[in-house]
PDB file of C-alpha atoms in Angstrom:
ATOM      1  CA  MET A   1      23.708 -50.474  84.204  1.00  0.00           C
ATOM      2  CA  TYR A   2      20.306 -52.425  84.989  1.00  0.00           C
ATOM      3  CA  VAL A   3      18.918 -55.700  85.494  1.00  0.00           C
ATOM      4  CA  ASN A   4      16.362 -56.908  83.070  1.00  0.00           C
ATOM      5  CA  THR A   5      12.472 -56.612  83.826  1.00  0.00           C
ATOM      6  CA  ASP A   6      12.370 -60.135  85.845  1.00  0.00           C
ATOM      7  CA  GLN A   7      15.756 -58.906  87.755  1.00  0.00           C
ATOM      8  CA  LYS A   8      17.007 -62.580  87.307  1.00  0.00           C
ATOM      9  CA  ASN A   9      20.444 -61.733  85.539  1.00  0.00           C
ATOM     10  CA  TRP A  10      21.786 -59.752  88.756  1.00  0.00           C
ATOM     11  CA  ASP A  11      24.479 -62.320  88.841  1.00  0.00           C
ATOM     12  CA  GLU A  12      25.775 -61.704  85.636  1.00  0.00           C
ATOM     13  CA  ILE A  13      26.016 -57.781  86.052  1.00  0.00           C
ATOM     14  CA  LEU A  14      28.026 -58.365  89.603  1.00  0.00           C
ATOM     15  CA  PRO A  15      31.455 -58.530  88.068  1.00  0.00           C
ATOM     16  CA  PHE A  16      31.147 -55.545  86.240  1.00  0.00           C
ATOM     17  CA  ILE A  17      29.851 -53.458  89.323  1.00  0.00           C
ATOM     18  CA  THR A  18      32.784 -55.058  91.559  1.00  0.00           C
ATOM     19  CA  HIS A  19      35.319 -54.048  88.725  1.00  0.00           C
ATOM     20  CA  ALA A  20      33.861 -50.565  88.783  1.00  0.00           C
ATOM     21  CA  TYR A  21      34.047 -50.426  92.757  1.00  0.00           C
ATOM     22  CA  ASN A  22      37.529 -51.797  93.077  1.00  0.00           C
ATOM     23  CA  THR A  23      38.955 -49.100  90.327  1.00  0.00           C
ATOM     24  CA  THR A  24      37.402 -46.133  91.840  1.00  0.00           C
ATOM     25  CA  ILE A  25      39.227 -43.682  93.791  1.00  0.00           C
ATOM     26  CA  GLN A  26      37.911 -43.411  97.393  1.00  0.00           C
ATOM     27  CA  GLU A  27      37.468 -40.018  98.635  1.00  0.00           C
ATOM     28  CA  ILE A  28      38.789 -40.937 102.255  1.00  0.00           C
ATOM     29  CA  LYS A  29      41.719 -42.870 101.115  1.00  0.00           C
ATOM     30  CA  GLY A  30      42.603 -40.946  97.752  1.00  0.00           C
ATOM     31  CA  TYR A  31      43.464 -44.345  96.091  1.00  0.00           C
ATOM     32  CA  SER A  32      41.490 -46.987  94.590  1.00  0.00           C
ATOM     33  CA  PRO A  33      40.925 -50.304  96.475  1.00  0.00           C
ATOM     34  CA  PHE A  34      42.895 -52.094  93.799  1.00  0.00           C
ATOM     35  CA  PHE A  35      45.968 -49.845  94.059  1.00  0.00           C
ATOM     36  CA  LEU A  36      46.133 -50.382  97.699  1.00  0.00           C
ATOM     37  CA  LEU A  37      45.896 -53.931  97.205  1.00  0.00           C
ATOM     38  CA  PHE A  38      48.517 -54.190  94.127  1.00  0.00           C
ATOM     39  CA  GLY A  39      50.267 -51.113  94.409  1.00  0.00           C
ATOM     40  CA  ARG A  40      49.309 -49.996  90.808  1.00  0.00           C
ATOM     41  CA  GLU A  41      46.237 -49.250  88.759  1.00  0.00           C
ATOM     42  CA  PRO A  42      44.830 -51.898  86.652  1.00  0.00           C
ATOM     43  CA  MET A  43      45.772 -52.090  82.736  1.00  0.00           C
ATOM     44  CA  SER A  44      43.053 -51.418  80.761  1.00  0.00           C
ATOM     45  CA  LEU A  45      42.689 -50.845  77.031  1.00  0.00           C
ATOM     46  CA  LEU A  46      41.254 -47.534  77.570  1.00  0.00           C
ATOM     47  CA  ASP A  47      44.759 -46.186  78.337  1.00  0.00           C
ATOM     48  CA  ASP A  48      46.397 -44.973  75.147  1.00  0.00           C
ATOM     49  CA  GLU A  49      49.681 -46.253  76.401  1.00  0.00           C
ATOM     50  CA  ASN A  50      48.397 -49.607  75.978  1.00  0.00           C
ATOM     51  CA  ILE A  51      46.944 -49.521  72.671  1.00  0.00           C
ATOM     52  CA  PRO A  52      49.081 -49.702  69.674  1.00  0.00           C
ATOM     53  CA  THR A  53      49.633 -46.402  67.711  1.00  0.00           C
ATOM     54  CA  ASP A  54      48.046 -48.043  64.548  1.00  0.00           C
ATOM     55  CA  ILE A  55      45.154 -48.851  66.355  1.00  0.00           C
ATOM     56  CA  ILE A  56      44.552 -45.282  67.361  1.00  0.00           C
ATOM     57  CA  ASN A  57      45.228 -43.871  64.141  1.00  0.00           C
ATOM     58  CA  ASN A  58      42.851 -46.032  62.355  1.00  0.00           C
ATOM     59  CA  THR A  59      40.005 -45.485  65.000  1.00  0.00           C
ATOM     60  CA  GLU A  60      40.427 -41.802  64.316  1.00  0.00           C
ATOM     61  CA  LYS A  61      40.279 -42.066  60.889  1.00  0.00           C
ATOM     62  CA  THR A  62      37.179 -44.177  60.890  1.00  0.00           C
ATOM     63  CA  GLN A  63      35.416 -42.028  63.427  1.00  0.00           C
ATOM     64  CA  GLU A  64      36.087 -38.907  61.134  1.00  0.00           C
ATOM     65  CA  ARG A  65      34.943 -40.960  57.850  1.00  0.00           C
ATOM     66  CA  MET A  66      31.491 -41.745  59.909  1.00  0.00           C
ATOM     67  CA  LYS A  67      31.430 -38.364  61.010  1.00  0.00           C
ATOM     68  CA  ARG A  68      31.167 -37.187  57.385  1.00  0.00           C
ATOM     69  CA  ASN A  69      28.777 -39.795  56.048  1.00  0.00           C
ATOM     70  CA  TYR A  70      26.508 -38.732  58.964  1.00  0.00           C
ATOM     71  CA  ASP A  71      26.898 -35.062  58.053  1.00  0.00           C
ATOM     72  CA  LYS A  72      25.793 -35.807  54.373  1.00  0.00           C
ATOM     73  CA  LYS A  73      22.712 -37.183  55.393  1.00  0.00           C
ATOM     74  CA  TYR A  74      21.763 -35.037  58.569  1.00  0.00           C
ATOM     75  CA  ASN A  75      18.973 -32.730  58.231  1.00  0.00           C
ATOM     76  CA  GLU A  76      18.541 -30.248  61.034  1.00  0.00           C
ATOM     77  CA  LYS A  77      15.316 -30.497  62.412  1.00  0.00           C
ATOM     78  CA  ILE A  78      13.690 -27.235  63.911  1.00  0.00           C
ATOM     79  CA  TYR A  79      10.335 -27.301  65.659  1.00  0.00           C
ATOM     80  CA  GLU A  80       8.183 -24.423  67.076  1.00  0.00           C
ATOM     81  CA  PRO A  81       5.956 -24.360  70.016  1.00  0.00           C
ATOM     82  CA  GLY A  82       2.316 -25.760  68.857  1.00  0.00           C
ATOM     83  CA  HIS A  83       3.971 -28.108  66.028  1.00  0.00           C
ATOM     84  CA  ILE A  84       2.441 -31.862  66.496  1.00  0.00           C
ATOM     85  CA  VAL A  85       4.948 -34.445  66.445  1.00  0.00           C
ATOM     86  CA  ALA A  86       5.287 -38.042  67.106  1.00  0.00           C
ATOM     87  CA  VAL A  87       7.877 -39.627  69.490  1.00  0.00           C
ATOM     88  CA  TRP A  88      10.231 -42.621  68.981  1.00  0.00           C
ATOM     89  CA  ILE A  89       9.649 -45.022  71.724  1.00  0.00           C
ATOM     90  CA  PRO A  90      11.032 -48.524  71.700  1.00  0.00           C
ATOM     91  CA  VAL A  91       8.741 -51.257  72.172  1.00  0.00           C
ATOM     92  CA  ARG A  92       9.129 -54.755  72.459  1.00  0.00           C
ATOM     93  CA  LYS A  93       6.358 -57.606  72.551  1.00  0.00           C
ATOM     94  CA  ILE A  94       6.772 -61.314  73.191  1.00  0.00           C
ATOM     95  CA  GLY A  95       5.924 -63.097  70.087  1.00  0.00           C
ATOM     96  CA  LYS A  96       6.054 -60.300  67.626  1.00  0.00           C
ATOM     97  CA  CYS A  97       8.841 -59.080  65.260  1.00  0.00           C
ATOM     98  CA  GLU A  98      10.464 -55.995  66.602  1.00  0.00           C
ATOM     99  CA  LYS A  99      11.140 -54.803  63.173  1.00  0.00           C
ATOM    100  CA  LEU A 100       7.496 -54.819  62.395  1.00  0.00           C
ATOM    101  CA  LEU A 101       6.256 -53.102  65.889  1.00  0.00           C
ATOM    102  CA  ARG A 102       5.162 -49.500  65.897  1.00  0.00           C
ATOM    103  CA  LYS A 103       7.865 -47.118  66.961  1.00  0.00           C
ATOM    104  CA  TYR A 104       6.664 -43.968  66.744  1.00  0.00           C
ATOM    105  CA  PHE A 105       3.608 -42.574  69.094  1.00  0.00           C
ATOM    106  CA  GLY A 106       1.406 -39.639  69.113  1.00  0.00           C
ATOM    107  CA  PRO A 107       0.296 -36.899  68.683  1.00  0.00           C
ATOM    108  CA  TYR A 108       2.288 -34.882  71.076  1.00  0.00           C
ATOM    109  CA  ARG A 109       2.556 -30.834  71.089  1.00  0.00           C
ATOM    110  CA  ILE A 110       5.612 -28.900  71.248  1.00  0.00           C
ATOM    111  CA  LEU A 111       5.602 -26.686  74.387  1.00  0.00           C
ATOM    112  CA  LYS A 112       9.032 -25.392  74.196  1.00  0.00           C
ATOM    113  CA  LYS A 113      12.335 -25.364  72.801  1.00  0.00           C
ATOM    114  CA  LEU A 114      14.646 -26.217  75.716  1.00  0.00           C
ATOM    115  CA  SER A 115      18.103 -26.207  73.612  1.00  0.00           C
ATOM    116  CA  ASN A 116      19.364 -26.953  70.288  1.00  0.00           C
ATOM    117  CA  VAL A 117      18.586 -30.546  70.886  1.00  0.00           C
ATOM    118  CA  ASN A 118      16.084 -30.743  73.343  1.00  0.00           C
ATOM    119  CA  TYR A 119      12.205 -30.275  73.516  1.00  0.00           C
ATOM    120  CA  LEU A 120       9.375 -29.826  76.142  1.00  0.00           C
ATOM    121  CA  ILE A 121       6.198 -31.741  74.875  1.00  0.00           C
ATOM    122  CA  GLU A 122       2.977 -32.994  75.954  1.00  0.00           C
ATOM    123  CA  PRO A 123       0.406 -35.221  74.509  1.00  0.00           C
ATOM    124  CA  LYS A 124      -1.973 -33.353  72.395  1.00  0.00           C
ATOM    125  CA  ASP A 125      -5.211 -35.332  73.595  1.00  0.00           C
ATOM    126  CA  ASN A 126      -4.368 -35.278  77.182  1.00  0.00           C
ATOM    127  CA  PRO A 127      -2.823 -32.205  77.777  1.00  0.00           C
ATOM    128  CA  GLY A 128      -3.004 -32.774  81.600  1.00  0.00           C
ATOM    129  CA  GLN A 129      -0.208 -35.277  81.658  1.00  0.00           C
ATOM    130  CA  ASP A 130       3.296 -34.378  83.164  1.00  0.00           C
ATOM    131  CA  PRO A 131       5.306 -32.729  80.132  1.00  0.00           C
ATOM    132  CA  LEU A 132       8.272 -34.686  78.665  1.00  0.00           C
ATOM    133  CA  ILE A 133      11.671 -33.685  77.875  1.00  0.00           C
ATOM    134  CA  VAL A 134      12.728 -35.168  74.376  1.00  0.00           C
ATOM    135  CA  HIS A 135      15.957 -35.303  72.136  1.00  0.00           C
ATOM    136  CA  VAL A 136      15.286 -34.095  68.963  1.00  0.00           C
ATOM    137  CA  SER A 137      16.343 -37.156  67.298  1.00  0.00           C
ATOM    138  CA  ARG A 138      13.319 -39.149  68.710  1.00  0.00           C
ATOM    139  CA  LEU A 139      10.909 -36.448  67.163  1.00  0.00           C
ATOM    140  CA  LYS A 140       9.321 -36.399  63.570  1.00  0.00           C
ATOM    141  CA  PRO A 141       6.260 -34.643  62.087  1.00  0.00           C
ATOM    142  CA  TYR A 142       3.000 -36.271  63.169  1.00  0.00           C
ATOM    143  CA  PHE A 143       0.602 -37.699  60.273  1.00  0.00           C
ATOM    144  CA  GLU A 144      -2.848 -39.061  61.280  1.00  0.00           C
ATOM    145  CA  ARG A 145      -2.762 -43.010  60.710  1.00  0.00           C
ATOM    146  CA  ILE A 146      -5.246 -44.228  58.156  1.00  0.00           C
ATOM    147  CA  ASP A 147      -6.032 -47.878  58.920  1.00  0.00           C
ATOM    148  CA  GLU A 148      -8.456 -48.176  56.200  1.00  0.00           C
ATOM    149  CA  PHE A 149      -8.335 -46.361  52.973  1.00  0.00           C
ATOM    150  CA  PRO A 150     -11.570 -45.236  51.358  1.00  0.00           C
ATOM    151  CA  GLU A 151     -12.457 -46.424  47.858  1.00  0.00           C
ATOM    152  CA  CYS A 152     -10.955 -43.562  45.904  1.00  0.00           C
ATOM    153  CA  PHE A 153      -9.106 -44.669  42.763  1.00  0.00           C
ATOM    154  CA  PRO A 154     -11.726 -45.770  39.783  1.00  0.00           C
ATOM    155  CA  ALA A 155     -10.789 -48.570  37.421  1.00  0.00           C
ATOM    156  CA  THR A 156      -9.123 -47.655  33.971  1.00  0.00           C
ATOM    157  CA  ASN A 157     -11.681 -45.669  31.895  1.00  0.00           C
ATOM    158  CA  GLU A 158     -14.247 -46.133  34.550  1.00  0.00           C
ATOM    159  CA  LYS A 159     -16.878 -43.642  33.356  1.00  0.00           C
ATOM    160  CA  GLY A 160     -17.039 -45.120  30.046  1.00  0.00           C
ATOM    161  CA  ASN A 161     -18.419 -43.409  26.624  1.00  0.00           C
ATOM    162  CA  ALA A 162     -21.477 -44.985  24.828  1.00  0.00           C
ATOM    163  CA  ASP A 163     -20.361 -43.213  21.597  1.00  0.00           C
ATOM    164  CA  ASN A 164     -17.227 -45.551  21.706  1.00  0.00           C
ATOM    165  CA  VAL A 165     -19.586 -48.605  21.103  1.00  0.00           C
ATOM    166  CA  ILE A 166     -20.660 -49.570  17.380  1.00  0.00           C
ATOM    167  CA  ASN A 167     -23.205 -52.427  17.296  1.00  0.00           C
ATOM    168  CA  LEU A 168     -23.416 -53.866  13.883  1.00  0.00           C
ATOM    169  CA  SER A 169     -25.103 -57.074  15.210  1.00  0.00           C
ATOM    170  CA  LYS A 170     -28.839 -57.716  15.135  1.00  0.00           C
ATOM    171  CA  ALA A 171     -28.460 -58.170  19.121  1.00  0.00           C
ATOM    172  CA  VAL A 172     -30.041 -55.540  21.382  1.00  0.00           C
ATOM    173  CA  LEU A 173     -27.402 -54.314  24.134  1.00  0.00           C
ATOM    174  CA  ASN A 174     -29.091 -52.997  27.507  1.00  0.00           C
ATOM    175  CA  LYS A 175     -27.551 -50.278  29.366  1.00  0.00           C
ATOM    176  CA  ASP A 176     -25.250 -51.937  31.616  1.00  0.00           C
ATOM    177  CA  GLU A 177     -23.686 -54.135  28.484  1.00  0.00           C
ATOM    178  CA  ILE A 178     -23.022 -50.703  26.525  1.00  0.00           C
ATOM    179  CA  ASN A 179     -21.593 -49.065  29.647  1.00  0.00           C
ATOM    180  CA  VAL A 180     -19.273 -51.939  30.315  1.00  0.00           C
ATOM    181  CA  LEU A 181     -18.064 -52.254  26.509  1.00  0.00           C
ATOM    182  CA  SER A 182     -17.284 -48.528  26.511  1.00  0.00           C
ATOM    183  CA  LYS A 183     -14.750 -48.882  28.852  1.00  0.00           C
ATOM    184  CA  GLY A 184     -12.610 -50.563  26.363  1.00  0.00           C
ATOM    185  CA  LEU A 185     -11.382 -54.277  25.579  1.00  0.00           C
ATOM    186  CA  LYS A 186      -8.733 -53.893  28.210  1.00  0.00           C
ATOM    187  CA  TYR A 187     -11.082 -52.809  31.049  1.00  0.00           C
ATOM    188  CA  ARG A 188     -11.123 -55.106  34.106  1.00  0.00           C
ATOM    189  CA  PRO A 189     -13.112 -54.365  37.044  1.00  0.00           C
ATOM    190  CA  ILE A 190     -11.335 -54.120  40.155  1.00  0.00           C
ATOM    191  CA  GLY A 191     -11.763 -54.153  43.873  1.00  0.00           C
ATOM    192  CA  LYS A 192      -9.982 -52.097  46.455  1.00  0.00           C
ATOM    193  CA  PRO A 193      -7.173 -50.090  44.866  1.00  0.00           C
ATOM    194  CA  GLN A 194      -3.599 -51.107  46.123  1.00  0.00           C
ATOM    195  CA  LYS A 195      -3.071 -48.277  48.334  1.00  0.00           C
ATOM    196  CA  ILE A 196       0.229 -49.980  49.527  1.00  0.00           C
ATOM    197  CA  LYS A 197       1.679 -49.716  45.986  1.00  0.00           C
ATOM    198  CA  ILE A 198       0.435 -46.256  45.536  1.00  0.00           C
ATOM    199  CA  ILE A 199       1.797 -44.702  48.920  1.00  0.00           C
ATOM    200  CA  SER A 200       5.379 -46.736  47.957  1.00  0.00           C
ATOM    201  CA  GLY A 201       5.246 -45.184  44.678  1.00  0.00           C
ATOM    202  CA  ILE A 202       4.801 -41.705  46.114  1.00  0.00           C
ATOM    203  CA  GLU A 203       7.505 -42.299  48.706  1.00  0.00           C
ATOM    204  CA  THR A 204       9.958 -43.414  46.000  1.00  0.00           C
ATOM    205  CA  ALA A 205       9.066 -40.200  43.856  1.00  0.00           C
ATOM    206  CA  ILE A 206       9.400 -37.851  46.647  1.00  0.00           C
ATOM    207  CA  SER A 207      12.714 -39.293  47.983  1.00  0.00           C
ATOM    208  CA  LYS A 208      14.911 -36.601  46.415  1.00  0.00           C
ATOM    209  CA  LEU A 209      12.775 -33.811  47.931  1.00  0.00           C
ATOM    210  CA  ASN A 210      13.451 -31.576  51.013  1.00  0.00           C
ATOM    211  CA  ASN A 211      11.446 -32.624  54.117  1.00  0.00           C
ATOM    212  CA  TYR A 212       9.193 -29.595  53.734  1.00  0.00           C
ATOM    213  CA  GLU A 213       8.115 -30.458  50.156  1.00  0.00           C
ATOM    214  CA  LYS A 214       7.815 -34.289  51.342  1.00  0.00           C
ATOM    215  CA  ASN A 215       5.444 -33.376  54.464  1.00  0.00           C
ATOM    216  CA  SER A 216       3.489 -31.012  52.048  1.00  0.00           C
ATOM    217  CA  ILE A 217       2.988 -33.840  49.471  1.00  0.00           C
ATOM    218  CA  ARG A 218       2.192 -36.407  52.243  1.00  0.00           C
ATOM    219  CA  ASN A 219      -0.486 -34.293  53.683  1.00  0.00           C
ATOM    220  CA  SER A 220      -2.080 -33.800  50.323  1.00  0.00           C
ATOM    221  CA  VAL A 221      -2.289 -37.459  49.543  1.00  0.00           C
ATOM    222  CA  ILE A 222      -3.727 -38.346  53.219  1.00  0.00           C
ATOM    223  CA  ASN A 223      -6.272 -35.679  52.482  1.00  0.00           C
ATOM    224  CA  ILE A 224      -7.029 -37.328  48.977  1.00  0.00           C
ATOM    225  CA  LEU A 225      -7.127 -40.604  50.562  1.00  0.00           C
ATOM    226  CA  LYS A 226      -9.560 -39.645  53.378  1.00  0.00           C
ATOM    227  CA  GLU A 227     -12.010 -38.062  50.812  1.00  0.00           C
ATOM    228  CA  PRO A 228     -14.864 -40.356  49.666  1.00  0.00           C
ATOM    229  CA  SER A 229     -14.711 -41.226  45.978  1.00  0.00           C
ATOM    230  CA  LYS A 230     -17.637 -39.319  43.854  1.00  0.00           C
ATOM    231  CA  ILE A 231     -17.599 -42.808  41.591  1.00  0.00           C
ATOM    232  CA  GLN A 232     -18.684 -45.645  43.355  1.00  0.00           C
ATOM    233  CA  PRO A 233     -18.100 -48.601  40.628  1.00  0.00           C
ATOM    234  CA  ASN A 234     -20.286 -51.437  40.983  1.00  0.00           C
ATOM    235  CA  ASN A 235     -17.786 -53.903  40.088  1.00  0.00           C
ATOM    236  CA  GLN A 236     -19.417 -56.909  41.073  1.00  0.00           C
ATOM    237  CA  ARG A 237     -22.193 -55.936  38.528  1.00  0.00           C
ATOM    238  CA  ASP A 238     -19.485 -55.266  35.872  1.00  0.00           C
ATOM    239  CA  LYS A 239     -18.133 -58.810  36.331  1.00  0.00           C
ATOM    240  CA  THR A 240     -21.479 -60.380  35.723  1.00  0.00           C
ATOM    241  CA  VAL A 241     -22.072 -58.146  32.566  1.00  0.00           C
ATOM    242  CA  ILE A 242     -18.687 -59.351  31.379  1.00  0.00           C
ATOM    243  CA  ASN A 243     -19.277 -63.053  31.873  1.00  0.00           C
ATOM    244  CA  ASP A 244     -22.838 -62.885  30.315  1.00  0.00           C
ATOM    245  CA  LEU A 245     -21.153 -61.297  27.233  1.00  0.00           C
ATOM    246  CA  LYS A 246     -18.379 -63.876  27.247  1.00  0.00           C
ATOM    247  CA  ASN A 247     -20.863 -66.749  27.023  1.00  0.00           C
ATOM    248  CA  ARG A 248     -23.107 -65.257  24.207  1.00  0.00           C
ATOM    249  CA  LYS A 249     -22.510 -67.357  21.097  1.00  0.00           C
ATOM    250  CA  ASP A 250     -24.720 -65.082  18.669  1.00  0.00           C
ATOM    251  CA  ILE A 251     -21.970 -62.172  18.751  1.00  0.00           C
ATOM    252  CA  ILE A 252     -18.353 -61.192  18.522  1.00  0.00           C
ATOM    253  CA  ILE A 253     -16.919 -58.124  20.235  1.00  0.00           C
ATOM    254  CA  THR A 254     -13.608 -56.999  18.684  1.00  0.00           C
ATOM    255  CA  SER A 255     -11.773 -53.464  18.405  1.00  0.00           C
ATOM    256  CA  ALA A 256     -11.835 -51.426  15.450  1.00  0.00           C
ATOM    257  CA  ASP A 257      -8.617 -50.796  13.269  1.00  0.00           C
ATOM    258  CA  LYS A 258      -8.499 -47.041  14.262  1.00  0.00           C
ATOM    259  CA  GLY A 259     -10.108 -44.757  16.761  1.00  0.00           C
ATOM    260  CA  GLY A 260     -10.214 -47.096  19.750  1.00  0.00           C
ATOM    261  CA  MET A 261     -13.947 -48.170  19.283  1.00  0.00           C
ATOM    262  CA  THR A 262     -15.546 -51.310  20.317  1.00  0.00           C
ATOM    263  CA  VAL A 263     -17.335 -53.090  17.798  1.00  0.00           C
ATOM    264  CA  VAL A 264     -20.130 -55.749  18.132  1.00  0.00           C
ATOM    265  CA  MET A 265     -20.912 -58.017  15.142  1.00  0.00           C
ATOM    266  CA  ASP A 266     -23.092 -61.079  14.569  1.00  0.00           C
ATOM    267  CA  LYS A 267     -20.704 -64.258  14.797  1.00  0.00           C
ATOM    268  CA  THR A 268     -22.033 -65.360  11.346  1.00  0.00           C
ATOM    269  CA  ASP A 269     -21.138 -62.038   9.509  1.00  0.00           C
ATOM    270  CA  TYR A 270     -17.876 -61.881  11.259  1.00  0.00           C
ATOM    271  CA  ILE A 271     -16.874 -65.521  10.067  1.00  0.00           C
ATOM    272  CA  ASP A 272     -17.953 -64.566   6.651  1.00  0.00           C
ATOM    273  CA  LYS A 273     -15.928 -61.551   6.601  1.00  0.00           C
ATOM    274  CA  MET A 274     -12.754 -63.541   7.615  1.00  0.00           C
ATOM    275  CA  ASN A 275     -13.254 -66.290   5.041  1.00  0.00           C
ATOM    276  CA  THR A 276     -13.774 -63.487   2.262  1.00  0.00           C
ATOM    277  CA  ILE A 277     -10.393 -61.974   3.464  1.00  0.00           C
ATOM    278  CA  LEU A 278      -8.336 -65.498   3.561  1.00  0.00           C
ATOM    279  CA  GLU A 279      -9.869 -66.384   0.252  1.00  0.00           C
ATOM    280  CA  ASP A 280      -8.136 -63.242  -1.399  1.00  0.00           C
ATOM    281  CA  LYS A 281      -4.952 -65.127  -3.128  1.00  0.00           C
ATOM    282  CA  SER A 282      -3.169 -61.954  -3.488  1.00  0.00           C
ATOM    283  CA  ILE A 283      -2.625 -61.661   0.103  1.00  0.00           C
ATOM    284  CA  PHE A 284      -2.687 -65.177   1.539  1.00  0.00           C
ATOM    285  CA  THR A 285      -1.704 -68.548  -0.104  1.00  0.00           C
ATOM    286  CA  ILE A 286      -2.394 -72.249   1.035  1.00  0.00           C
ATOM    287  CA  VAL A 287       0.419 -74.189   1.975  1.00  0.00           C
ATOM    288  CA  ASN A 288       0.839 -77.819   2.239  1.00  0.00           C
ATOM    289  CA  GLU A 289       1.319 -79.989   5.293  1.00  0.00           C
ATOM    290  CA  SER A 290       4.929 -80.376   4.770  1.00  0.00           C
ATOM    291  CA  ASP A 291       5.482 -76.729   4.322  1.00  0.00           C
ATOM    292  CA  LYS A 292       3.722 -76.055   7.730  1.00  0.00           C
ATOM    293  CA  LYS A 293       6.047 -78.658   9.131  1.00  0.00           C
ATOM    294  CA  ARG A 294       9.185 -77.049   7.959  1.00  0.00           C
ATOM    295  CA  GLU A 295       8.135 -73.564   8.689  1.00  0.00           C
ATOM    296  CA  TYR A 296       7.125 -74.804  12.545  1.00  0.00           C
ATOM    297  CA  ALA A 297      10.656 -76.249  12.904  1.00  0.00           C
ATOM    298  CA  TYR A 298      12.354 -73.135  11.531  1.00  0.00           C
ATOM    299  CA  PHE A 299      10.396 -70.966  13.805  1.00  0.00           C
ATOM    300  CA  LYS A 300      11.040 -73.612  16.652  1.00  0.00           C
ATOM    301  CA  LYS A 301      14.410 -72.974  16.657  1.00  0.00           C
TER     302      LYS A 301
END
């Protein structure tokens, strides 16, 4: 039993210390001070005779159920000398949310297995410090922290293909415009990839694997994220090109009916083609104003 760090709550703990002293058997007298004063030991809920039988039974059943649930999820952790681990160390900081604080610190190196549950460890980067004895429940495999991920996931259809662009217009497209159009009409320049979502998706996907497979996949992902990308897209340039194409009044950009091609047409030719299609009375019929209102009211329902 300890006081807090500023040692101002000692008076709150004093009754517990007094009770412990009065109920402890003295070596010389052979009795506790409470027994010498009252002629009996104090009654306590810890004594079985003072606890109703149903409470004892329910407690035992609950303990057995909790043990079964724990054993289902328990995975035995075995570390060998030389393994690099992180150690759980409880941390509290004034003004910080405890749930969001970092709980594991490292790296530490396993020096020796003292028992089935205790290990002797030392800081990997400072082996001169005194080794620590740590319970296995406070250990987990250490992975290097990545505070900033490199740009490594390109945008959709990043490379593009000039063969995917058909220019039927009189306009002359430069290299940058063809490159952007070749990426498809759904292409959107992106900034930094959303690494948190990537990692979250990976953790969800590997949740049912064993610890060895999980750690193997995590190590592979970390190595990939640390590698610089071979493709460094200039997203700002692509954004500028897209805006310039959107502001052009002389061309229409559309997709082909088949093949996933991007087609560039003169706006006048496109309008003429649409008018020709709409004038085909075998396909389209001109409706009057009342019919349009009636159909609009029908579909609005």
